[in-house]
Coordinates of C-alpha atoms and ligand atoms in Angstrom, one line a residue:
X3 CA -4.3 -5.0 31.0
X4 CA -7.0 -3.1 29.1
X5 CA -9.1 -5.1 26.8
X6 CA -10.9 -3.9 23.7
X7 CA -14.8 -3.3 25.1
X8 CA -18.1 -6.4 24.1
X9 CA -20.6 -4.6 24.1
X10 CA -24.4 -5.2 23.1
X11 CA -25.9 -1.9 23.1
X12 CA -25.0 1.1 21.0
X13 CA -25.5 4.1 23.8
X14 CA -22.1 2.0 24.9
X15 CA -20.2 2.9 21.8
X16 CA -22.4 5.9 20.5
X17 CA -23.1 9.3 22.3
X18 CA -27.0 9.4 23.1
X19 CA -28.2 11.7 20.8
X20 CA -25.5 10.1 17.8
X21 CA -27.3 7.0 18.7
X22 CA -30.8 6.8 16.1
X23 CA -28.6 7.5 12.8
X24 CA -26.2 5.5 13.8
X25 CA -28.9 2.7 15.1
X26 CA -29.8 3.0 11.0
X27 CA -26.9 3.1 9.6
X28 CA -25.7 -0.4 11.6
X29 CA -29.0 -2.1 10.8
X30 CA -28.5 -1.2 7.3
X31 CA -24.8 -2.8 7.0
X32 CA -26.5 -5.7 8.6
X33 CA -29.2 -6.2 6.5
X34 CA -25.9 -5.4 3.4
X35 CA -24.3 -8.2 4.8
X36 CA -28.1 -11.3 5.4
X37 CA -28.9 -9.8 1.7
X38 CA -25.0 -10.5 0.1
X39 CA -24.0 -14.0 2.0
X40 CA -27.8 -15.2 2.9
X41 CA -27.0 -15.4 7.3
X42 CA -26.5 -12.9 9.6
X43 CA -23.3 -11.2 10.9
X44 CA -21.6 -13.3 13.8
X45 CA -20.8 -9.8 15.4
X46 CA -19.6 -5.9 14.1
X47 CA -16.2 -4.8 14.6
X48 CA -15.8 -1.1 15.2
X49 CA -12.9 1.6 15.2
X50 CA -12.7 5.3 15.4
X51 CA -11.4 8.0 13.1
X52 CA -9.2 10.5 15.3
X53 CA -8.4 14.0 15.5
X54 CA -5.2 14.8 16.4
X55 CA -4.9 17.9 19.0
X56 CA -1.1 18.6 18.7
X57 CA 2.0 17.0 18.1
X58 CA 2.4 16.1 14.5
X59 CA 4.6 14.4 12.8
X60 CA 6.6 13.2 16.1
X61 CA 5.4 10.0 16.6
X62 CA 7.5 8.7 14.6
X63 CA 10.3 9.6 16.2
X64 CA 8.7 8.6 19.6
X65 CA 7.6 11.5 21.0
X66 CA 4.3 11.6 22.9
X67 CA 1.0 13.3 21.2
X68 CA -2.7 14.2 22.2
X69 CA -5.1 13.0 19.4
X70 CA -8.9 12.2 20.2
X71 CA -11.2 9.2 18.7
X72 CA -14.0 11.4 16.2
X73 CA -17.7 9.7 15.7
X74 CA -16.5 9.0 11.9
X75 CA -15.7 5.2 12.2
X76 CA -15.1 2.4 10.1
X77 CA -17.7 -0.9 11.2
X78 CA -17.1 -4.3 9.7
X79 CA -20.1 -7.1 10.1
X80 CA -17.8 -10.6 9.9
X81 CA -19.7 -13.8 9.3
X82 CA -16.9 -16.7 10.4
X83 CA -16.2 -19.7 8.3
X84 CA -18.3 -20.9 5.4
X85 CA -18.7 -23.2 2.9
X86 CA -15.2 -22.5 1.4
X87 CA -13.4 -23.2 4.9
X88 CA -11.5 -26.9 4.6
X89 CA -12.0 -28.4 8.3
X90 CA -8.8 -28.3 10.5
X91 CA -8.5 -32.1 10.4
X92 CA -8.5 -32.0 6.3
X93 CA -5.8 -29.2 6.4
X94 CA -3.9 -31.0 8.8
X95 CA -4.2 -34.6 7.3
X96 CA -2.9 -33.1 3.9
X97 CA 0.4 -33.0 2.1
X98 CA 0.2 -29.7 0.4
X99 CA -2.2 -28.2 3.6
X100 CA 1.0 -25.9 3.8
X101 CA 0.5 -24.3 0.6
X102 CA -3.3 -25.1 -0.2
X103 CA -5.1 -21.7 -0.5
X104 CA -7.9 -23.1 1.5
X105 CA -9.1 -19.9 3.1
X106 CA -10.8 -17.6 1.7
X107 CA -12.0 -13.9 2.9
X108 CA -15.3 -11.9 0.7
X109 CA -15.4 -8.4 1.2
X110 CA -18.3 -5.9 0.3
X111 CA -18.6 -2.0 0.9
X112 CA -22.2 -0.5 1.8
X113 CA -20.7 1.9 -1.4
X114 CA -20.7 0.7 -4.3
X115 CA -18.1 2.8 -5.7
X116 CA -16.1 0.1 -3.9
X117 CA -15.5 -3.0 -5.6
X118 CA -16.2 -6.5 -4.0
X119 CA -13.5 -9.0 -3.7
X120 CA -12.7 -12.5 -2.7
X121 CA -9.4 -13.6 -2.5
X122 CA -7.7 -16.9 -1.2
X123 CA -4.8 -17.2 1.5
X124 CA -2.9 -20.3 2.8
X125 CA -2.9 -21.7 6.2
X126 CA 0.8 -20.0 6.6
X127 CA 0.7 -17.5 4.3
X128 CA 1.5 -14.5 5.6
X129 CA -0.8 -12.4 3.0
X130 CA 0.3 -10.7 0.2
X131 CA -0.3 -7.2 0.1
X132 CA 1.1 -4.9 -3.1
X133 CA 1.1 -1.7 -1.6
X134 CA 2.0 -0.5 -5.5
X135 CA -1.6 -0.6 -6.3
X136 CA -3.8 1.4 -4.0
X137 CA -6.9 -1.4 -3.3
X138 CA -9.4 -0.6 -0.8
X139 CA -8.9 -3.9 0.3
X140 CA -5.4 -3.5 1.2
X141 CA -5.8 -2.2 4.2
X142 CA -7.7 -5.0 4.9
X143 CA -6.1 -7.6 3.9
X144 CA -2.7 -5.5 6.0
X145 CA -5.3 -5.6 9.3
X146 CA -5.5 -9.9 8.9
X147 CA -1.8 -10.5 7.5
X148 CA -1.0 -8.6 11.1
X149 CA -3.5 -10.4 13.3
X150 CA -2.5 -13.8 11.4
X151 CA 0.4 -13.2 11.6
X152 CA 0.2 -12.6 16.1
X153 CA -2.2 -15.6 16.3
X154 CA 0.5 -18.0 14.9
X155 CA 2.8 -16.8 17.4
X156 CA 0.1 -17.0 20.4
X157 CA -0.2 -20.8 19.0
X158 CA -3.7 -20.5 18.3
X159 CA -3.8 -20.7 14.8
X160 CA -1.2 -23.0 12.9
X161 CA -1.0 -26.8 13.0
X162 CA -4.5 -28.8 13.0
X163 CA -6.4 -25.1 14.2
X164 CA -6.3 -23.7 10.4
X165 CA -7.3 -19.7 10.8
X166 CA -11.3 -18.9 9.7
X167 CA -12.6 -17.7 6.6
X168 CA -14.3 -14.6 7.0
X169 CA -17.5 -13.2 4.7
X170 CA -17.4 -9.2 5.5
X171 CA -19.2 -6.4 4.7
X172 CA -17.9 -2.9 6.0
X173 CA -18.9 0.9 6.5
X174 CA -16.5 3.7 6.5
X175 CA -18.0 7.3 7.8
X176 CA -14.3 8.7 8.1
X177 CA -13.6 10.8 4.5
X178 CA -10.6 9.3 3.3
X179 CA -7.8 10.9 2.2
X180 CA -8.7 14.3 5.0
X181 CA -6.1 13.8 7.5
X182 CA -8.4 11.9 10.3
X183 CA -7.1 8.7 9.9
X184 CA -9.6 6.4 7.7
X185 CA -6.4 4.9 7.5
X186 CA -5.6 3.4 10.7
X187 CA -9.9 3.2 11.5
X188 CA -10.2 0.6 8.9
X189 CA -6.9 -1.5 9.8
X190 CA -7.5 -1.8 13.0
X191 CA -11.4 -2.7 12.8
X192 CA -10.1 -5.4 10.5
X193 CA -7.2 -6.9 12.7
X194 CA -9.5 -6.7 15.7
X195 CA -12.2 -8.5 13.5
X196 CA -9.3 -11.3 12.7
X197 CA -8.6 -11.7 15.9
X198 CA -12.1 -12.1 17.2
X199 CA -13.2 -14.4 14.6
X200 CA -10.6 -16.3 14.9
X201 CA -10.5 -17.1 18.9
X202 CA -14.2 -16.0 19.7
X203 CA -13.5 -17.4 22.9
X204 CA -11.6 -15.2 23.8
X205 CA -13.0 -11.6 22.5
X206 CA -13.8 -9.7 25.6
X207 CA -9.8 -10.5 26.0
X208 CA -8.4 -8.3 23.5
X209 CA -6.1 -7.0 25.0
X210 CA -5.7 -3.0 23.9
X211 CA -2.1 -2.6 23.6
X212 CA -1.6 -5.9 21.3
X213 CA -4.4 -4.7 18.6
X214 CA -2.5 -1.4 18.6
X215 CA 1.0 -2.6 18.5
X216 CA -0.1 -5.0 15.5
X217 CA -2.4 -2.2 13.3
X218 CA 1.3 -0.3 14.1
X219 CA 2.9 -2.4 11.7
X220 CA 0.1 -4.2 9.7
X221 CA -0.2 -0.4 8.8
X222 CA 3.1 -0.3 7.7
X223 CA 2.9 -2.6 4.8
X224 CA 0.5 -0.7 2.9
X225 CA 3.5 1.3 1.9
X226 CA 3.4 4.5 4.8
X227 CA 6.5 4.3 6.9
X228 CA 3.7 6.0 9.4
X229 CA 4.1 6.1 13.4
X230 CA 1.9 5.2 15.9
X231 CA -0.4 7.6 16.9
X232 CA -3.7 6.8 14.9
X233 CA -3.9 3.5 15.7
X234 CA -3.7 4.3 19.5
X235 CA -6.3 6.6 19.2
X236 CA -8.6 4.6 17.2
X237 CA -8.0 1.6 19.9
X238 CA -7.7 3.1 23.6
X239 CA -9.8 6.3 23.1
X240 CA -12.5 6.9 25.7
X241 CA -16.0 9.0 25.0
X242 CA -15.7 12.6 26.4
X243 CA -11.5 12.4 27.0
X244 CA -8.6 13.2 24.3
X245 CA -5.8 10.2 24.7
X246 CA -1.9 11.3 26.0
X247 CA 0.1 8.7 24.2
X248 CA 3.5 8.0 24.5
X249 CA 5.7 5.4 23.1
X250 CA 8.7 5.3 24.7
X251 CA 9.9 3.5 26.8
X252 CA 6.5 1.4 25.8
X253 CA 3.2 2.7 24.0
X254 CA 0.7 3.8 27.1
X255 CA -2.3 5.8 26.7
X256 CA -4.4 8.0 29.2
X257 CA -7.2 10.1 29.0
X258 CA -6.9 13.6 29.6
X259 CA -10.2 15.8 29.9
X260 CA -10.2 19.0 29.2
X261 CA -11.9 21.6 32.3
X262 CA -15.1 22.4 32.1
X263 CA -16.3 26.1 31.1
X264 CA -17.8 28.3 33.3
X265 CA -20.8 28.7 30.8
X266 CA -22.5 26.6 27.5
X267 CA -21.3 30.3 25.7
X268 CA -17.6 29.6 26.0
X269 CA -17.1 25.7 26.5
X270 CA -14.3 25.1 24.1
X271 CA -14.8 23.3 21.1
X272 CA -12.6 21.8 19.0
X273 CA -14.1 22.1 15.4
X274 CA -12.6 20.2 12.2
X275 CA -12.7 21.2 8.6
X276 CA -11.5 20.4 5.0
X277 CA -9.5 21.9 2.7
X278 CA -10.8 19.7 0.3
X279 CA -7.4 18.9 -0.8
X280 CA -6.3 15.6 -1.4
X281 CA -2.9 14.2 -0.2
X282 CA -2.2 11.1 -1.7
X283 CA 0.4 9.8 0.7
X284 CA 0.6 6.4 -1.9
X285 CA 1.7 9.3 -4.3
X286 CA 3.3 11.3 -3.0
X287 CA 4.8 9.4 0.2
X288 CA 8.7 9.5 -1.6
X289 CA 8.6 13.2 -1.2
X290 CA 7.0 14.0 1.7
X291 CA 5.6 11.9 4.2
X292 CA 8.4 9.0 3.1
X293 CA 11.1 11.5 3.2
X294 CA 9.9 13.2 6.3
X295 CA 10.3 9.8 8.3
X296 CA 14.1 9.7 6.3
X297 CA 14.7 13.0 7.7
X298 CA 14.1 12.5 11.3
X299 CA 16.1 9.0 11.1
X300 CA 19.3 11.5 9.6
X301 CA 19.2 13.9 11.9
X302 CA 19.1 11.3 14.7
X303 CA 21.7 9.0 13.4
X304 CA 23.5 12.3 12.8
X305 CA 23.4 14.1 15.9
X306 CA 24.8 11.3 17.0
X307 CA 28.0 11.3 15.4
X308 CA 29.0 14.4 16.2
X309 CA 28.1 14.5 19.8
X310 CA 28.1 11.2 21.4
X311 CA 31.7 9.3 21.8
X312 CA 32.1 7.7 17.8
X313 CA 31.5 4.0 19.5
X314 CA 27.8 5.1 20.5
X315 CA 25.1 3.5 18.5
X316 CA 21.9 4.6 19.6
X317 CA 19.1 1.7 21.0
X318 CA 17.2 -0.3 18.0
X319 CA 13.5 0.9 19.0
X320 CA 10.0 0.7 17.3
X321 CA 10.8 3.8 15.6
X322 CA 10.0 2.8 11.8
X323 CA 13.4 3.1 10.6
X324 CA 14.5 1.2 14.2
X325 CA 16.5 4.6 15.7
X326 CA 14.4 8.0 16.6
X327 CA 15.1 11.3 17.9
X328 CA 14.1 10.1 21.0
X329 CA 16.7 7.1 21.0
X330 CA 19.1 10.1 20.6
X331 CA 17.8 12.1 23.2
X332 CA 17.6 9.8 26.2
X333 CA 20.9 8.5 24.8
X334 CA 23.0 12.1 24.9
X335 CA 21.5 12.8 28.5
X336 CA 22.2 9.8 29.8
X337 CA 26.3 9.6 28.7
X338 CA 26.5 13.2 30.0
X339 CA 25.3 12.4 33.4
X340 CA 27.6 9.4 33.3
X341 CA 30.5 11.3 32.5
X342 CA 29.8 14.7 34.3
X343 CA 27.4 13.1 37.5
X344 CA 28.1 15.9 39.6
X345 CA 27.1 18.2 37.1
X346 CA 24.2 20.4 38.7
X347 CA 23.4 22.1 35.1
X348 CA 22.1 19.8 33.4
X349 CA 19.1 19.7 32.1
X350 CA 16.7 17.3 34.0
X351 CA 13.1 17.6 32.6
X352 CA 11.9 16.3 29.5
X353 CA 11.1 20.0 28.8
X354 CA 14.3 21.6 29.3
X355 CA 15.9 18.9 27.5
X356 CA 13.7 19.6 24.5
X357 CA 15.1 23.4 25.2
X358 CA 19.2 22.1 25.1
X359 CA 18.3 20.1 22.4
X360 CA 17.5 23.0 20.2
X361 CA 20.4 25.0 21.4
X362 CA 22.3 21.9 20.1
X363 CA 20.3 21.4 16.6
X364 CA 21.4 24.7 16.1
X365 CA 24.9 24.5 16.4
X366 CA 25.1 21.0 14.6
X367 CA 23.1 21.2 12.1
X368 CA 23.8 24.5 10.5
X369 CA 22.2 24.0 7.0
X370 CA 19.5 25.8 6.2
X371 CA 19.7 24.9 2.3
X372 CA 19.8 20.9 3.5
X373 CA 22.7 18.2 3.3
X374 CA 23.6 15.9 0.5
X375 CA 23.6 12.4 1.2
X376 CA 27.2 12.3 0.3
X377 CA 27.2 14.7 3.3
X378 CA 25.7 12.7 6.0
X379 CA 27.3 9.0 5.1
X380 CA 30.6 11.1 5.4
X381 CA 29.4 12.5 9.4
X382 CA 28.6 9.1 10.0
X383 CA 31.2 7.3 7.9
X384 CA 29.4 5.1 6.1
X385 CA 29.5 4.8 2.5
X386 CA 26.5 6.3 0.2
X387 CA 25.4 2.4 -0.7
X388 CA 25.4 1.8 2.5
X389 CA 23.7 5.3 3.9
X390 CA 20.8 4.0 1.0
X391 CA 20.7 0.9 1.6
X392 CA 19.8 1.3 5.4
X393 CA 17.4 4.0 5.3
X394 CA 15.8 4.5 1.8
X395 CA 14.9 1.2 0.7
X396 CA 12.3 -0.2 1.8
X397 CA 10.2 2.9 1.6
X398 CA 11.9 4.4 -1.1
X399 CA 12.1 8.6 -1.3
X400 CA 13.6 11.3 -3.5
X401 CA 15.1 14.1 -2.8
X402 CA 18.3 15.9 -3.0
X403 CA 18.9 17.2 0.0
X404 CA 17.4 16.2 3.6
X405 CA 16.8 19.2 5.4
X406 CA 18.1 17.7 9.2
X407 CA 17.5 21.3 10.7
X408 CA 15.2 21.8 10.0
X409 CA 13.1 18.6 11.2
X410 CA 15.3 18.0 14.3
X411 CA 13.9 22.1 14.9
X412 CA 9.8 20.8 14.1
X413 CA 10.4 18.0 16.6
X414 CA 11.9 19.1 19.5
X415 CA 10.0 22.3 19.8
X416 CA 6.9 20.4 18.6
X417 CA 7.4 17.5 21.3
X418 CA 7.9 20.9 24.1
X419 CA 4.9 22.2 23.3
X420 CA 2.4 18.7 23.6
X421 CA 3.8 19.1 27.5
X422 CA 3.2 22.2 27.8
X423 CA -0.1 21.7 26.2
X424 CA -0.7 19.1 29.2
X425 CA 0.6 20.9 31.7
X426 CA -1.6 24.4 30.9
X427 CA -4.6 22.1 31.4
X428 CA -3.5 19.8 34.5
X429 CA -2.8 23.3 35.7
X430 CA -6.1 24.7 35.0
X431 CA -7.8 21.9 36.4
X432 CA -5.4 22.4 39.7
X433 CA -6.8 25.7 39.9
X434 CA -10.2 24.8 39.3
X435 CA -10.9 24.6 36.0
X436 CA -11.9 27.6 33.6
X437 CA -14.2 28.0 35.9
X438 CA -15.1 31.8 35.6
X439 CA -15.0 33.4 32.2
X440 CA -12.2 35.2 31.9
X441 CA -9.8 32.1 32.9
X442 CA -11.3 30.0 30.1
X443 CA -10.7 32.8 27.7
X444 CA -7.3 32.7 29.3
X445 CA -7.2 29.4 28.7
X446 CA -8.2 29.2 25.3
X447 CA -6.0 31.9 24.7
X448 CA -3.0 30.0 25.8
X449 CA -3.6 26.8 24.3
X450 CA -4.5 28.6 21.3
X451 CA -1.6 30.3 21.0
X452 CA 0.0 26.6 21.0
X453 CA -1.8 25.4 18.2
X454 CA -0.5 28.4 16.6
X455 CA 2.5 27.9 17.2
X456 CA 2.3 24.3 15.5
X457 CA 1.4 25.7 12.2
X458 CA 3.7 27.9 12.1
X459 CA 6.2 25.2 12.8
X460 CA 4.6 22.9 10.5
X461 CA 4.2 25.4 7.4
X462 CA 8.0 26.3 8.1
X463 CA 10.1 23.6 9.5
X464 CA 8.3 20.5 8.3
X465 CA 6.9 21.9 4.9
X466 CA 3.9 20.0 5.8
X467 CA 1.2 22.6 5.4
X468 CA -0.2 24.2 1.7
X469 CA -2.0 27.6 1.1
X470 CA -5.0 26.0 1.2
X471 CA -4.9 24.7 5.4
X472 CA -2.7 27.9 6.0
X473 CA -5.8 30.1 4.9
X474 CA -9.1 28.0 6.5
X475 CA -5.9 29.2 9.4
X476 CA -6.3 32.6 9.2
X477 CA -9.8 32.8 8.2
X478 CA -10.8 30.9 11.4
X479 CA -8.7 33.2 14.0
X480 CA -10.1 36.4 12.2
X481 CA -13.6 34.7 13.2
X482 CA -12.4 34.2 16.9
X483 CA -10.7 30.8 17.0
X484 CA -8.3 30.7 19.7
X485 CA -5.4 27.8 18.0
X486 CA -5.8 26.7 14.1
X487 CA -3.7 25.2 12.3
X488 CA -3.4 21.5 9.9
X489 CA -4.1 17.9 11.6
X490 CA -2.8 14.8 10.8
X491 CA 0.2 14.5 8.2
X492 CA -0.9 17.6 6.3
X493 CA -0.1 18.9 2.4
X494 CA -3.6 18.8 2.5
X495 CA -6.6 17.0 4.4
X496 CA -8.2 18.3 7.2
X497 CA -7.5 21.5 10.0
X498 CA -8.4 22.0 13.3
X499 CA -9.7 24.5 15.4
X500 CA -10.5 25.7 19.3
X501 CA -13.1 28.0 19.0
X502 CA -15.1 28.7 22.0
X503 CA -18.7 27.7 21.6
X504 CA -20.6 31.5 20.8
X505 CA -18.2 31.6 17.9
X506 CA -18.2 28.5 16.1
X507 CA -20.7 30.0 14.0
X508 CA -19.0 32.9 13.1
X509 CA -16.4 31.1 12.1
X510 CA -18.4 28.5 9.8
X511 CA -19.6 31.5 8.0
X512 CA -16.5 33.1 7.4
X513 CA -15.7 30.3 5.9
X514 CA -17.6 29.8 3.6
X515 CA -17.8 33.5 2.3
X516 CA -14.0 33.5 2.1
X517 CA -12.6 29.6 1.6
X518 CA -15.6 27.4 0.6
X519 CA -17.5 29.6 -1.9
X520 CA -14.3 31.0 -3.4
X521 CA -11.5 28.0 -3.7
X522 CA -14.1 25.3 -4.0
X523 CA -17.1 26.5 -6.1
X524 CA -17.9 22.5 -6.8
X525 CA -18.5 21.3 -4.3
X526 CA -21.8 19.3 -4.0
X527 CA -24.2 19.8 -1.1
X528 CA -22.7 16.8 0.7
X529 CA -19.4 17.7 0.5
X530 CA -20.5 20.9 2.4
X531 CA -22.7 20.1 4.8
X532 CA -19.7 17.7 5.6
X533 CA -16.9 20.3 5.6
X534 CA -17.4 21.4 8.9
X535 CA -17.7 18.6 12.0
X536 CA -17.7 20.2 15.7
X537 CA -16.0 17.0 17.1
X538 CA -16.7 16.1 20.5
X539 CA -14.1 13.2 21.9
X540 CA -15.7 9.6 20.7
X541 CA -14.8 6.0 22.2
X542 CA -12.5 3.6 20.6
X543 CA -12.2 0.3 18.7
X544 CA -15.6 -2.0 20.5
X545 CA -16.8 -5.5 19.7
X546 CA -20.5 -5.4 18.4
X547 CA -22.4 -8.7 19.5
X548 CA -25.9 -7.5 20.4
X549 CA -28.8 -8.2 17.6
Ligands
NG1_624 P1 -2.9 11.3 8.6 O1 -2.4 11.0 7.4 O2 -3.6 11.9 9.7 O3 -3.1 9.0 8.5 C1 0.0 10.5 9.4 C2 0.4 9.2 10.1 C3 0.6 9.4 12.0 C4 1.5 10.8 11.9 C5 0.6 12.1 11.2 C6 1.5 13.4 11.3 C7 -0.3 7.3 8.6 C8 -1.3 5.6 8.7 N1 -0.3 7.9 10.4 O4 -1.2 11.0 9.9 O5 1.0 8.3 12.3 O6 3.0 10.9 11.9 O7 0.5 11.6 10.2 O8 1.7 13.8 13.1 O9 0.2 7.3 8.1
MG625 MG1 -3.5 8.2 6.8

């Protein structure tokens, strides 16, 4: 079991060169807390945003992904208890204690544009969230709700032990709606804050896996049917490394180091560039993100119906809608093996299996124009009503046709690219790293080609890019990027680029001249300064108890 680190010095969280700037920000947060609540904060919880290196839109189909944490993060100063809190004794004795809203959260943001709120909740309350209203404190509520559910299950909260009232002040530096996962940073951080506040005696024993799993489920209560990449990256990351996250058979995450370059000029850098196209999943979820989740799930059910024996049911798994393309994948090959154990031509490695699945998609999901509800329901042997109810009631979607062919092609292809990317990285390490300048170039080109292929697939098969993101990628490649693509959900937000250190300035200048000054002339100086970031992999969630 790996626990969330409890630290008393900021150096343990940030790199040396980031510490001075961060120290100021943390002091400001703590001063704001004291001024607002008239007492010092008890602790600060912290969770970072992330950039995804490769593996886009496959986490909710339970395929492995490779994100890394960024320096931008959410920090929450927390005070526990307070005037409103009814004592455990009182709560137990009183008749109506169960329903009395005796616990409160006061929540403020260092940025005044986020209005201050207070809300109360009862001892056994699941904490109501109105996902139809896009309200910044919903993310805190989602973390609170998930964490309390876990604490109740563990018996830490319940009976004579009421939950704790909280006063919190938050500061976030992950751009909102930018594909860098401000939402997961906020949700994981809130969940962590609530766990520590309610079980202070065990604050150094908060299991990273448990925190991640609860943050994944929590974030869905805000209205997006997301996978688990962002929360995993936020919680598990280690400074200096990307993170290989797997969801099947269980959630695991391991650090992945990029080989050292021969010279500083050839060092491989990840450069993140904002498109400034806002992609708001809450508004557009029914026609983009949540719709893709449904399309992938329907593709899994459809392939199962046409390729496996009629009575085969896909195993229910931790995918958002309970079954996944990965579940189909495993079931299909397990049955093939069982029926014909002597068959030596069955693909054994994940990569070969994914290739075989692409051929099956080509044959059994031929309709480029997509599939109607009636067509899918007929193959699944259910009514359209049941289909709607099973897959489209909790998170509504709007579509006439479901592009099962293209979505499945993207998912299997992208899952294979992640494995290929890992093989290339690990091969480079085995052969002594990118030690000569030429080896560095070849490595950059090979990895870059995979990133470019991801962008093509996102644009053409998954339809989650947009002209601005395509343009940022094209400009960067012309100026020396090895590989460029959108990162996160897409439809706007950020792009990520693999660039050798000696080309970073040229790429930045090209964006300025060809994109920002032309496409986004109205940007403020501040926005412009934040538009492009060279990102080093940062560390994950932590609890800060220093003074
Ligand atoms: P963004 O939009 O960057 O938060 C979303 C999902 C991820 C993953 C990516 C696409 C949420 C919270 N996260 O990321 O789980 O599916 O899209 O790869 O919705
Ligand atoms: Mg998000």
